[in-house]
Each structure stands twice: as C-alpha cells, then as structure tokens.
Amino acid sequence: MTEQAAGVDLHAALEGEACVLHPGERALVPTGIALEIPPGYEAQVRPRSGLALRHGISLVNSPGTIDADYRGEVGVILINHGNEPFVIENGERIAQLVFARYERARFVEVEELGETERGAGGFGHTGR
Ligand SMILES: O=c1ccn([C@H]2C[C@H](O)[C@@H](COP(=O)(O)OP(=O)(O)OP(=O)(O)O)O2)c(=O)[nH]1
C-alpha cells in the first residue's frame, strides 16, 4: 500500500456465503486481515453508523483495540440490538478501523491528588 489513509474499512471474511445474527446475539466475525502496526500506535475498531441506524448492529466492545504487537487476524465482535435477524453477507462492510497514537504513562502512588473545582463529582454531577 502506498497511499496514506486515516483508516480502512473492515469486511466480513466468512467461510460460507453469509451468516445470520439473531436479535440479542453476538458473534466474532473474521475480516481476513492482519496488521503490523508501528510501536506507539494502536488501531481502533469502530461501528458503522448506517448498520447501527438501519439494523441495530453495533460492536460489543466499541472501540475494539488492536494492539501494535498483535499479529493475528482482526476480528469484529458484532451484536444485534435490533428486532430482526441480520444477515451478514460475505465481503460486507461491517466496521471501520482508525489508527491512533497513544501516550505512555508512568504511575506514581501519592497520598493526595491536586484540588479542582469538580473534585470527585462526576456522572452528571453538574446537572447539565
Ligand atoms: O475488536 C477486537 C478487539 C481485539 N482484537 C484482537 C487484537 C487485540 O490486540 C487482541 C487483544 O484485544 P484486547 O486487549 O482488547 O483483549 P483482552 O481481552 O484484554 O485480551 P488479551 O489478554 O489478549 O490482551 O485481540 C480484535 O481482533 N478485535
């Protein structure tokens, strides 16, 4: 590959022509691709909004993390949140992959944390 891209589409690479995901069911769908991601980067598997809106198809673990040192096949963990069985066709675009740089952190144990206006308030604490 010579062109640069922010991400890439992921297609179902099934053994047969198609498979069915019944309402409430989840499945690991193979994509037929494997990656060598440079250290310091990860790939994130994200759902497709069209499948989500039209069929209630999403990812169980969104975003899925593809580690830089992972050399296996990228899999997509689809879930059917809709009311109808969803047929996954072989070759169908089921998700998208984007690449992201991440920071490395060094953890230091302390007695107290720095003060802020928010403090420990979270989960809708501001009422807005
Ligand atoms: O949607 C996903 C999520 C993960 N993976 C692969 C690549 C990733 O590098 C590896 C491990 O994923 P993760 O770290 O999320 O899983 P874990 O449950 O923490 O397993 P592990 O102990 O293997 O790290 O599985 C996928 O193919 N698709």
mmCIF file of N, CA and C and ligand atoms in Angstrom:
data_model
loop_
_atom_site.group_PDB
_atom_site.id
_atom_site.type_symbol
_atom_site.label_atom_id
_atom_site.label_comp_id
_atom_site.label_asym_id
_atom_site.label_seq_id
_atom_site.Cartn_x
_atom_site.Cartn_y
_atom_site.Cartn_z
ATOM 1 N N MET A 1 0.848 -1.198 0.000
ATOM 2 C CA MET A 1 0.000 0.000 0.000
ATOM 3 C C MET A 1 0.886 1.252 0.000
ATOM 4 N N THR A 2 0.614 2.185 -0.909
ATOM 5 C CA THR A 2 1.432 3.385 -0.986
ATOM 6 C C THR A 2 0.689 4.617 -0.471
ATOM 7 N N GLU A 3 -0.636 4.660 -0.703
ATOM 8 C CA GLU A 3 -1.407 5.829 -0.265
ATOM 9 C C GLU A 3 -1.552 5.840 1.240
ATOM 10 N N GLN A 4 -1.574 7.062 1.791
ATOM 11 C CA GLN A 4 -1.804 7.169 3.224
ATOM 12 C C GLN A 4 -3.294 7.286 3.478
ATOM 13 N N ALA A 5 -3.750 6.670 4.580
ATOM 14 C CA ALA A 5 -5.171 6.741 4.908
ATOM 15 C C ALA A 5 -5.324 6.827 6.413
ATOM 16 N N ALA A 6 -6.374 7.537 6.841
ATOM 17 C CA ALA A 6 -6.650 7.647 8.278
ATOM 18 C C ALA A 6 -7.156 6.323 8.816
ATOM 19 N N GLY A 7 -7.767 5.554 7.950
ATOM 20 C CA GLY A 7 -8.342 4.289 8.404
ATOM 21 C C GLY A 7 -8.671 3.406 7.225
ATOM 22 N N VAL A 8 -9.354 2.323 7.519
ATOM 23 C CA VAL A 8 -9.671 1.364 6.464
ATOM 24 C C VAL A 8 -10.978 0.657 6.825
ATOM 25 N N ASP A 9 -11.752 0.301 5.806
ATOM 26 C CA ASP A 9 -12.985 -0.441 6.061
ATOM 27 C C ASP A 9 -12.676 -1.892 6.369
ATOM 28 N N LEU A 10 -13.483 -2.479 7.218
ATOM 29 C CA LEU A 10 -13.335 -3.902 7.542
ATOM 30 C C LEU A 10 -14.512 -4.664 6.935
ATOM 31 N N HIS A 11 -14.192 -5.727 6.202
ATOM 32 C CA HIS A 11 -15.220 -6.528 5.524
ATOM 33 C C HIS A 11 -15.277 -7.920 6.153
ATOM 34 N N ALA A 12 -16.459 -8.497 6.153
ATOM 35 C CA ALA A 12 -16.614 -9.851 6.681
ATOM 36 C C ALA A 12 -15.909 -10.841 5.752
ATOM 37 N N ALA A 13 -15.077 -11.705 6.319
ATOM 38 C CA ALA A 13 -14.410 -12.762 5.538
ATOM 39 C C ALA A 13 -14.910 -14.097 6.090
ATOM 40 N N LEU A 14 -16.068 -14.513 5.600
ATOM 41 C CA LEU A 14 -16.746 -15.697 6.141
ATOM 42 C C LEU A 14 -16.323 -16.963 5.399
ATOM 43 N N GLU A 15 -16.510 -18.101 6.064
ATOM 44 C CA GLU A 15 -16.246 -19.397 5.420
ATOM 45 C C GLU A 15 -17.273 -19.640 4.314
ATOM 46 N N GLY A 16 -18.535 -19.308 4.607
ATOM 47 C CA GLY A 16 -19.607 -19.522 3.620
ATOM 48 C C GLY A 16 -20.032 -18.209 2.994
ATOM 49 N N GLU A 17 -21.199 -18.208 2.369
ATOM 50 C CA GLU A 17 -21.711 -17.023 1.671
ATOM 51 C C GLU A 17 -22.209 -15.953 2.634
ATOM 52 N N ALA A 18 -22.805 -16.415 3.743
ATOM 53 C CA ALA A 18 -23.431 -15.478 4.682
ATOM 54 C C ALA A 18 -23.610 -16.155 6.034
ATOM 55 N N CYS A 19 -23.877 -15.364 7.067
ATOM 56 C CA CYS A 19 -24.287 -15.934 8.344
ATOM 57 C C CYS A 19 -25.329 -15.007 8.976
ATOM 58 N N VAL A 20 -26.090 -15.546 9.913
ATOM 59 C CA VAL A 20 -27.206 -14.787 10.478
ATOM 60 C C VAL A 20 -26.935 -14.467 11.938
ATOM 61 N N LEU A 21 -27.209 -13.206 12.284
ATOM 62 C CA LEU A 21 -27.091 -12.775 13.673
ATOM 63 C C LEU A 21 -28.514 -12.482 14.163
ATOM 64 N N HIS A 22 -28.983 -13.298 15.073
ATOM 65 C CA HIS A 22 -30.352 -13.137 15.565
ATOM 66 C C HIS A 22 -30.404 -12.025 16.612
ATOM 67 N N PRO A 23 -31.591 -11.450 16.865
ATOM 68 C CA PRO A 23 -31.712 -10.371 17.844
ATOM 69 C C PRO A 23 -31.085 -10.768 19.185
ATOM 70 N N GLY A 24 -30.266 -9.895 19.723
ATOM 71 C CA GLY A 24 -29.612 -10.141 21.009
ATOM 72 C C GLY A 24 -28.336 -10.959 20.902
ATOM 73 N N GLU A 25 -28.077 -11.534 19.722
ATOM 74 C CA GLU A 25 -26.911 -12.406 19.549
ATOM 75 C C GLU A 25 -25.652 -11.604 19.229
ATOM 76 N N ARG A 26 -24.507 -12.141 19.598
ATOM 77 C CA ARG A 26 -23.233 -11.532 19.202
ATOM 78 C C ARG A 26 -22.360 -12.604 18.564
ATOM 79 N N ALA A 27 -21.401 -12.150 17.754
ATOM 80 C CA ALA A 27 -20.526 -13.102 17.062
ATOM 81 C C ALA A 27 -19.205 -12.430 16.722
ATOM 82 N N LEU A 28 -18.151 -13.227 16.757
ATOM 83 C CA LEU A 28 -16.838 -12.755 16.318
ATOM 84 C C LEU A 28 -16.744 -12.986 14.813
ATOM 85 N N VAL A 29 -16.691 -11.913 14.059
ATOM 86 C CA VAL A 29 -16.685 -12.025 12.595
ATOM 87 C C VAL A 29 -15.260 -11.794 12.087
ATOM 88 N N PRO A 30 -14.699 -12.783 11.368
ATOM 89 C CA PRO A 30 -13.334 -12.609 10.834
ATOM 90 C C PRO A 30 -13.310 -11.604 9.683
ATOM 91 N N THR A 31 -12.167 -10.955 9.503
ATOM 92 C CA THR A 31 -12.055 -9.942 8.446
ATOM 93 C C THR A 31 -11.014 -10.311 7.389
ATOM 94 N N GLY A 32 -10.225 -11.345 7.647
ATOM 95 C CA GLY A 32 -9.220 -11.767 6.665
ATOM 96 C C GLY A 32 -7.997 -10.876 6.613
ATOM 97 N N ILE A 33 -7.876 -9.923 7.554
ATOM 98 C CA ILE A 33 -6.670 -9.082 7.515
ATOM 99 C C ILE A 33 -5.891 -9.171 8.825
ATOM 100 N N ALA A 34 -4.592 -9.001 8.693
ATOM 101 C CA ALA A 34 -3.692 -8.918 9.847
ATOM 102 C C ALA A 34 -2.790 -7.713 9.606
ATOM 103 N N LEU A 35 -2.320 -7.121 10.688
ATOM 104 C CA LEU A 35 -1.594 -5.850 10.586
ATOM 105 C C LEU A 35 -0.277 -5.889 11.335
ATOM 106 N N GLU A 36 0.672 -5.080 10.878
ATOM 107 C CA GLU A 36 1.866 -4.819 11.668
ATOM 108 C C GLU A 36 1.873 -3.314 11.937
ATOM 109 N N ILE A 37 1.391 -2.944 13.119
ATOM 110 C CA ILE A 37 1.223 -1.535 13.480
ATOM 111 C C ILE A 37 2.497 -1.059 14.167
ATOM 112 N N PRO A 38 3.019 0.116 13.800
ATOM 113 C CA PRO A 38 4.251 0.598 14.433
ATOM 114 C C PRO A 38 4.055 0.783 15.936
ATOM 115 N N PRO A 39 5.102 0.544 16.728
ATOM 116 C CA PRO A 39 5.023 0.772 18.166
ATOM 117 C C PRO A 39 4.578 2.208 18.449
ATOM 118 N N GLY A 40 3.778 2.399 19.493
ATOM 119 C CA GLY A 40 3.290 3.731 19.825
ATOM 120 C C GLY A 40 1.946 4.047 19.189
ATOM 121 N N TYR A 41 1.474 3.145 18.329
ATOM 122 C CA TYR A 41 0.170 3.325 17.685
ATOM 123 C C TYR A 41 -0.711 2.125 18.011
ATOM 124 N N GLU A 42 -2.025 2.347 17.901
ATOM 125 C CA GLU A 42 -2.985 1.256 18.007
ATOM 126 C C GLU A 42 -3.993 1.436 16.884
ATOM 127 N N ALA A 43 -4.773 0.409 16.634
ATOM 128 C CA ALA A 43 -5.906 0.560 15.719
ATOM 129 C C ALA A 43 -7.176 0.385 16.533
ATOM 130 N N GLN A 44 -8.194 1.161 16.182
ATOM 131 C CA GLN A 44 -9.475 1.089 16.892
ATOM 132 C C GLN A 44 -10.549 0.618 15.925
ATOM 133 N N VAL A 45 -11.262 -0.429 16.330
ATOM 134 C CA VAL A 45 -12.368 -0.955 15.523
ATOM 135 C C VAL A 45 -13.629 -0.207 15.929
ATOM 136 N N ARG A 46 -14.267 0.415 14.969
ATOM 137 C CA ARG A 46 -15.459 1.226 15.280
ATOM 138 C C ARG A 46 -16.661 0.753 14.470
ATOM 139 N N PRO A 47 -17.859 0.952 15.040
ATOM 140 C CA PRO A 47 -19.069 0.524 14.321
ATOM 141 C C PRO A 47 -19.359 1.397 13.116
ATOM 142 N N ARG A 48 -20.257 0.944 12.249
ATOM 143 C CA ARG A 48 -20.738 1.751 11.127
ATOM 144 C C ARG A 48 -22.097 2.312 11.508
ATOM 145 N N SER A 49 -22.242 3.612 11.365
ATOM 146 C CA SER A 49 -23.487 4.249 11.808
ATOM 147 C C SER A 49 -24.680 3.791 10.974
ATOM 148 N N GLY A 50 -24.463 3.503 9.698
ATOM 149 C CA GLY A 50 -25.567 3.056 8.838
ATOM 150 C C GLY A 50 -26.143 1.733 9.328
ATOM 151 N N LEU A 51 -25.270 0.786 9.658
ATOM 152 C CA LEU A 51 -25.738 -0.512 10.173
ATOM 153 C C LEU A 51 -26.428 -0.333 11.518
ATOM 154 N N ALA A 52 -25.907 0.597 12.314
ATOM 155 C CA ALA A 52 -26.499 0.849 13.635
ATOM 156 C C ALA A 52 -27.904 1.436 13.488
ATOM 157 N N LEU A 53 -28.025 2.431 12.613
ATOM 158 C CA LEU A 53 -29.319 3.112 12.451
ATOM 159 C C LEU A 53 -30.362 2.204 11.801
ATOM 160 N N ARG A 54 -29.956 1.512 10.737
ATOM 161 C CA ARG A 54 -30.938 0.733 9.971
ATOM 162 C C ARG A 54 -31.257 -0.618 10.605
ATOM 163 N N HIS A 55 -30.249 -1.246 11.261
ATOM 164 C CA HIS A 55 -30.448 -2.619 11.721
ATOM 165 C C HIS A 55 -30.139 -2.837 13.202
ATOM 166 N N GLY A 56 -29.659 -1.821 13.904
ATOM 167 C CA GLY A 56 -29.300 -2.013 15.317
ATOM 168 C C GLY A 56 -28.043 -2.836 15.498
ATOM 169 N N ILE A 57 -27.195 -2.874 14.450
ATOM 170 C CA ILE A 57 -25.953 -3.656 14.520
ATOM 171 C C ILE A 57 -24.831 -2.767 15.049
ATOM 172 N N SER A 58 -24.179 -3.230 16.109
ATOM 173 C CA SER A 58 -23.088 -2.453 16.695
ATOM 174 C C SER A 58 -21.964 -3.396 17.123
ATOM 175 N N LEU A 59 -20.990 -2.840 17.826
ATOM 176 C CA LEU A 59 -19.890 -3.645 18.360
ATOM 177 C C LEU A 59 -20.095 -3.787 19.859
ATOM 178 N N VAL A 60 -19.811 -4.938 20.388
ATOM 179 C CA VAL A 60 -19.946 -5.155 21.830
ATOM 180 C C VAL A 60 -18.907 -4.332 22.579
ATOM 181 N N ASN A 61 -17.721 -4.230 21.996
ATOM 182 C CA ASN A 61 -16.565 -3.654 22.690
ATOM 183 C C ASN A 61 -16.073 -2.391 21.995
ATOM 184 N N SER A 62 -16.982 -1.506 21.661
ATOM 185 C CA SER A 62 -16.595 -0.347 20.873
ATOM 186 C C SER A 62 -15.880 0.725 21.707
ATOM 187 N N PRO A 63 -14.731 1.235 21.304
ATOM 188 C CA PRO A 63 -13.956 0.730 20.180
ATOM 189 C C PRO A 63 -13.106 -0.478 20.573
ATOM 190 N N GLY A 64 -13.018 -1.444 19.670
ATOM 191 C CA GLY A 64 -12.114 -2.575 19.900
ATOM 192 C C GLY A 64 -10.684 -2.105 19.711
ATOM 193 N N THR A 65 -9.787 -2.647 20.496
ATOM 194 C CA THR A 65 -8.376 -2.247 20.432
ATOM 195 C C THR A 65 -7.549 -3.304 19.708
ATOM 196 N N ILE A 66 -6.823 -2.876 18.676
ATOM 197 C CA ILE A 66 -5.842 -3.764 18.024
ATOM 198 C C ILE A 66 -4.474 -3.281 18.474
ATOM 199 N N ASP A 67 -3.825 -4.101 19.288
ATOM 200 C CA ASP A 67 -2.512 -3.734 19.837
ATOM 201 C C ASP A 67 -1.442 -3.772 18.757
ATOM 202 N N ALA A 68 -0.438 -2.922 18.945
ATOM 203 C CA ALA A 68 0.647 -2.855 17.956
ATOM 204 C C ALA A 68 1.371 -4.194 17.800
ATOM 205 N N ASP A 69 1.411 -4.996 18.871
ATOM 206 C CA ASP A 69 2.155 -6.261 18.787
ATOM 207 C C ASP A 69 1.260 -7.440 18.389
ATOM 208 N N TYR A 70 -0.002 -7.190 18.056
ATOM 209 C CA TYR A 70 -0.918 -8.264 17.662
ATOM 210 C C TYR A 70 -0.672 -8.635 16.207
ATOM 211 N N ARG A 71 -0.493 -9.914 15.945
ATOM 212 C CA ARG A 71 -0.226 -10.373 14.573
ATOM 213 C C ARG A 71 -1.310 -11.304 14.046
ATOM 214 N N GLY A 72 -2.357 -11.499 14.841
ATOM 215 C CA GLY A 72 -3.430 -12.393 14.400
ATOM 216 C C GLY A 72 -4.414 -11.670 13.489
ATOM 217 N N GLU A 73 -5.426 -12.402 13.087
ATOM 218 C CA GLU A 73 -6.470 -11.833 12.230
ATOM 219 C C GLU A 73 -7.326 -10.857 13.038
ATOM 220 N N VAL A 74 -7.629 -9.712 12.443
ATOM 221 C CA VAL A 74 -8.514 -8.752 13.107
ATOM 222 C C VAL A 74 -9.932 -9.312 13.073
ATOM 223 N N GLY A 75 -10.565 -9.346 14.249
ATOM 224 C CA GLY A 75 -11.939 -9.823 14.339
ATOM 225 C C GLY A 75 -12.845 -8.677 14.775
ATOM 226 N N VAL A 76 -14.112 -8.769 14.411
ATOM 227 C CA VAL A 76 -15.087 -7.733 14.774
ATOM 228 C C VAL A 76 -16.194 -8.407 15.590
ATOM 229 N N ILE A 77 -16.405 -7.909 16.806
ATOM 230 C CA ILE A 77 -17.415 -8.540 17.672
ATOM 231 C C ILE A 77 -18.734 -7.784 17.491
ATOM 232 N N LEU A 78 -19.540 -8.303 16.562
ATOM 233 C CA LEU A 78 -20.820 -7.647 16.247
ATOM 234 C C LEU A 78 -21.901 -8.080 17.219
ATOM 235 N N ILE A 79 -22.862 -7.179 17.465
ATOM 236 C CA ILE A 79 -24.039 -7.536 18.258
ATOM 237 C C ILE A 79 -25.276 -6.978 17.561
ATOM 238 N N ASN A 80 -26.339 -7.768 17.620
ATOM 239 C CA ASN A 80 -27.595 -7.341 17.010
ATOM 240 C C ASN A 80 -28.515 -6.786 18.097
ATOM 241 N N HIS A 81 -28.601 -5.451 18.168
ATOM 242 C CA HIS A 81 -29.506 -4.797 19.127
ATOM 243 C C HIS A 81 -30.895 -4.590 18.521
ATOM 244 N N GLY A 82 -31.066 -5.014 17.259
ATOM 245 C CA GLY A 82 -32.350 -4.795 16.587
ATOM 246 C C GLY A 82 -33.358 -5.893 16.921
ATOM 247 N N ASN A 83 -34.511 -5.824 16.245
ATOM 248 C CA ASN A 83 -35.590 -6.792 16.483
ATOM 249 C C ASN A 83 -35.666 -7.874 15.421
ATOM 250 N N GLU A 84 -34.881 -7.720 14.354
ATOM 251 C CA GLU A 84 -34.937 -8.656 13.228
ATOM 252 C C GLU A 84 -33.600 -9.384 13.096
ATOM 253 N N PRO A 85 -33.631 -10.636 12.604
ATOM 254 C CA PRO A 85 -32.362 -11.299 12.292
ATOM 255 C C PRO A 85 -31.609 -10.479 11.252
ATOM 256 N N PHE A 86 -30.291 -10.412 11.385
ATOM 257 C CA PHE A 86 -29.474 -9.645 10.440
ATOM 258 C C PHE A 86 -28.548 -10.607 9.702
ATOM 259 N N VAL A 87 -28.620 -10.559 8.382
ATOM 260 C CA VAL A 87 -27.788 -11.442 7.558
ATOM 261 C C VAL A 87 -26.485 -10.725 7.233
ATOM 262 N N ILE A 88 -25.368 -11.317 7.654
ATOM 263 C CA ILE A 88 -24.046 -10.767 7.305
ATOM 264 C C ILE A 88 -23.584 -11.477 6.038
ATOM 265 N N GLU A 89 -23.475 -10.720 4.963
ATOM 266 C CA GLU A 89 -23.018 -11.296 3.697
ATOM 267 C C GLU A 89 -21.494 -11.351 3.683
ATOM 268 N N ASN A 90 -20.963 -12.383 3.042
ATOM 269 C CA ASN A 90 -19.510 -12.440 2.888
ATOM 270 C C ASN A 90 -19.035 -11.220 2.088
ATOM 271 N N GLY A 91 -18.029 -10.525 2.600
ATOM 272 C CA GLY A 91 -17.496 -9.340 1.907
ATOM 273 C C GLY A 91 -18.175 -8.052 2.316
ATOM 274 N N GLU A 92 -19.231 -8.148 3.128
ATOM 275 C CA GLU A 92 -19.953 -6.937 3.540
ATOM 276 C C GLU A 92 -19.083 -6.062 4.446
ATOM 277 N N ARG A 93 -19.227 -4.754 4.266
ATOM 278 C CA ARG A 93 -18.517 -3.798 5.122
ATOM 279 C C ARG A 93 -19.177 -3.798 6.494
ATOM 280 N N ILE A 94 -18.472 -4.203 7.527
ATOM 281 C CA ILE A 94 -19.120 -4.382 8.836
ATOM 282 C C ILE A 94 -18.599 -3.413 9.893
ATOM 283 N N ALA A 95 -17.449 -2.813 9.658
ATOM 284 C CA ALA A 95 -16.873 -1.917 10.662
ATOM 285 C C ALA A 95 -15.779 -1.097 9.999
ATOM 286 N N GLN A 96 -15.193 -0.213 10.751
ATOM 287 C CA GLN A 96 -14.083 0.582 10.216
ATOM 288 C C GLN A 96 -12.968 0.648 11.256
ATOM 289 N N LEU A 97 -11.777 0.821 10.734
ATOM 290 C CA LEU A 97 -10.586 0.812 11.572
ATOM 291 C C LEU A 97 -9.919 2.174 11.460
ATOM 292 N N VAL A 98 -9.583 2.787 12.589
ATOM 293 C CA VAL A 98 -8.794 4.017 12.538
ATOM 294 C C VAL A 98 -7.538 3.815 13.382
ATOM 295 N N PHE A 99 -6.512 4.574 13.043
ATOM 296 C CA PHE A 99 -5.246 4.440 13.755
ATOM 297 C C PHE A 99 -5.059 5.615 14.693
ATOM 298 N N ALA A 100 -4.496 5.345 15.852
ATOM 299 C CA ALA A 100 -4.329 6.411 16.845
ATOM 300 C C ALA A 100 -3.000 6.213 17.575
ATOM 301 N N ARG A 101 -2.369 7.330 17.850
ATOM 302 C CA ARG A 101 -1.152 7.308 18.655
ATOM 303 C C ARG A 101 -1.568 7.316 20.124
ATOM 304 N N TYR A 102 -0.819 6.684 20.964
ATOM 305 C CA TYR A 102 -1.154 6.747 22.391
ATOM 306 C C TYR A 102 0.077 7.143 23.201
ATOM 307 N N GLU A 103 -0.195 7.721 24.385
ATOM 308 C CA GLU A 103 0.879 8.141 25.282
ATOM 309 C C GLU A 103 1.203 7.013 26.256
ATOM 310 N N ARG A 104 2.422 6.993 26.710
ATOM 311 C CA ARG A 104 2.803 6.054 27.765
ATOM 312 C C ARG A 104 2.817 6.827 29.081
ATOM 313 N N ALA A 105 2.296 6.222 30.133
ATOM 314 C CA ALA A 105 2.212 6.907 31.424
ATOM 315 C C ALA A 105 3.067 6.176 32.462
ATOM 316 N N ARG A 106 3.635 6.951 33.355
ATOM 317 C CA ARG A 106 4.358 6.360 34.490
ATOM 318 C C ARG A 106 3.507 6.635 35.725
ATOM 319 N N PHE A 107 3.162 5.605 36.484
ATOM 320 C CA PHE A 107 2.260 5.766 37.616
ATOM 321 C C PHE A 107 3.050 5.957 38.904
ATOM 322 N N VAL A 108 2.641 6.965 39.674
ATOM 323 C CA VAL A 108 3.300 7.275 40.938
ATOM 324 C C VAL A 108 2.237 7.276 42.026
ATOM 325 N N GLU A 109 2.422 6.505 43.084
ATOM 326 C CA GLU A 109 1.443 6.444 44.162
ATOM 327 C C GLU A 109 1.635 7.667 45.067
ATOM 328 N N VAL A 110 0.524 8.396 45.350
ATOM 329 C CA VAL A 110 0.603 9.596 46.197
ATOM 330 C C VAL A 110 -0.478 9.527 47.272
ATOM 331 N N GLU A 111 -0.344 10.345 48.314
ATOM 332 C CA GLU A 111 -1.341 10.391 49.403
ATOM 333 C C GLU A 111 -2.558 11.211 48.986
ATOM 334 N N GLU A 112 -2.336 12.286 48.251
ATOM 335 C CA GLU A 112 -3.418 13.194 47.853
ATOM 336 C C GLU A 112 -3.276 13.594 46.397
ATOM 337 N N LEU A 113 -4.440 13.934 45.807
ATOM 338 C CA LEU A 113 -4.440 14.431 44.432
ATOM 339 C C LEU A 113 -4.631 15.942 44.454
ATOM 340 N N GLY A 114 -4.187 16.629 43.416
ATOM 341 C CA GLY A 114 -4.352 18.081 43.310
ATOM 342 C C GLY A 114 -5.826 18.470 43.315
ATOM 343 N N GLU A 115 -6.157 19.634 43.937
ATOM 344 C CA GLU A 115 -7.552 20.079 44.047
ATOM 345 C C GLU A 115 -8.069 20.643 42.730
ATOM 346 N N THR A 116 -9.356 20.417 42.458
ATOM 347 C CA THR A 116 -10.023 21.037 41.304
ATOM 348 C C THR A 116 -11.427 21.449 41.736
ATOM 349 N N GLU A 117 -12.075 22.296 40.931
ATOM 350 C CA GLU A 117 -13.449 22.708 41.232
ATOM 351 C C GLU A 117 -14.385 21.501 41.212
ATOM 352 N N ARG A 118 -14.189 20.589 40.286
ATOM 353 C CA ARG A 118 -15.047 19.407 40.165
ATOM 354 C C ARG A 118 -14.826 18.441 41.314
ATOM 355 N N GLY A 119 -13.611 18.294 41.716
ATOM 356 C CA GLY A 119 -13.297 17.318 42.758
ATOM 357 C C GLY A 119 -13.725 15.915 42.343
ATOM 358 N N ALA A 120 -14.486 15.225 43.200
ATOM 359 C CA ALA A 120 -14.891 13.858 42.900
ATOM 360 C C ALA A 120 -16.265 13.800 42.229
ATOM 361 N N GLY A 121 -16.859 14.971 41.918
ATOM 362 C CA GLY A 121 -18.186 14.978 41.290
ATOM 363 C C GLY A 121 -18.122 14.507 39.854
ATOM 364 N N GLY A 122 -18.967 13.564 39.504
ATOM 365 C CA GLY A 122 -18.993 13.047 38.148
ATOM 366 C C GLY A 122 -20.349 12.445 37.835
ATOM 367 N N PHE A 123 -20.462 11.780 36.724
ATOM 368 C CA PHE A 123 -21.678 11.033 36.359
ATOM 369 C C PHE A 123 -22.919 11.921 36.389
ATOM 370 N N GLY A 124 -22.835 13.096 35.775
ATOM 371 C CA GLY A 124 -23.990 14.004 35.718
ATOM 372 C C GLY A 124 -24.068 14.944 36.886
ATOM 373 N N HIS A 125 -23.007 15.041 37.659
ATOM 374 C CA HIS A 125 -22.945 15.866 38.868
ATOM 375 C C HIS A 125 -23.340 17.314 38.625
ATOM 376 N N THR A 126 -22.992 17.866 37.455
ATOM 377 C CA THR A 126 -23.275 19.286 37.211
ATOM 378 C C THR A 126 -24.746 19.520 36.865
ATOM 379 N N GLY A 127 -25.498 18.473 36.588
ATOM 380 C CA GLY A 127 -26.919 18.619 36.268
ATOM 381 C C GLY A 127 -27.171 19.115 34.866
ATOM 382 N N ARG A 128 -26.123 19.288 34.059
ATOM 383 C CA ARG A 128 -26.328 19.782 32.694
ATOM 384 C C ARG A 128 -26.284 18.614 31.718
HETATM 385 O O1 LIG B 1 -12.373 -5.930 18.434
HETATM 386 C C1 LIG B 1 -11.287 -6.515 18.593
HETATM 387 C C2 LIG B 1 -10.563 -6.453 19.783
HETATM 388 C C3 LIG B 1 -9.372 -7.145 19.889
HETATM 389 N N1 LIG B 1 -8.881 -7.874 18.843
HETATM 390 C C4 LIG B 1 -7.602 -8.560 18.937
HETATM 391 C C5 LIG B 1 -6.447 -7.584 18.698
HETATM 392 C C6 LIG B 1 -6.008 -7.218 20.074
HETATM 393 O O2 LIG B 1 -4.654 -6.819 20.067
HETATM 394 C C7 LIG B 1 -6.248 -8.510 20.827
HETATM 395 C C8 LIG B 1 -6.470 -8.344 22.277
HETATM 396 O O3 LIG B 1 -7.514 -7.431 22.481
HETATM 397 P P1 LIG B 1 -7.798 -6.797 23.916
HETATM 398 O O4 LIG B 1 -6.509 -6.308 24.518
HETATM 399 O O5 LIG B 1 -8.932 -5.857 23.800
HETATM 400 O O6 LIG B 1 -8.343 -8.084 24.651
HETATM 401 P P2 LIG B 1 -8.122 -8.681 26.091
HETATM 402 O O7 LIG B 1 -9.416 -9.276 26.461
HETATM 403 O O8 LIG B 1 -7.516 -7.691 27.035
HETATM 404 O O9 LIG B 1 -7.139 -9.872 25.737
HETATM 405 P P3 LIG B 1 -5.550 -10.033 25.829
HETATM 406 O O10 LIG B 1 -5.342 -10.664 27.159
HETATM 407 O O11 LIG B 1 -5.242 -10.930 24.667
HETATM 408 O O12 LIG B 1 -4.914 -8.682 25.703
HETATM 409 O O13 LIG B 1 -7.424 -9.082 20.224
HETATM 410 C C9 LIG B 1 -9.580 -7.918 17.650
HETATM 411 O O14 LIG B 1 -9.164 -8.552 16.684
HETATM 412 N N2 LIG B 1 -10.754 -7.253 17.558
#
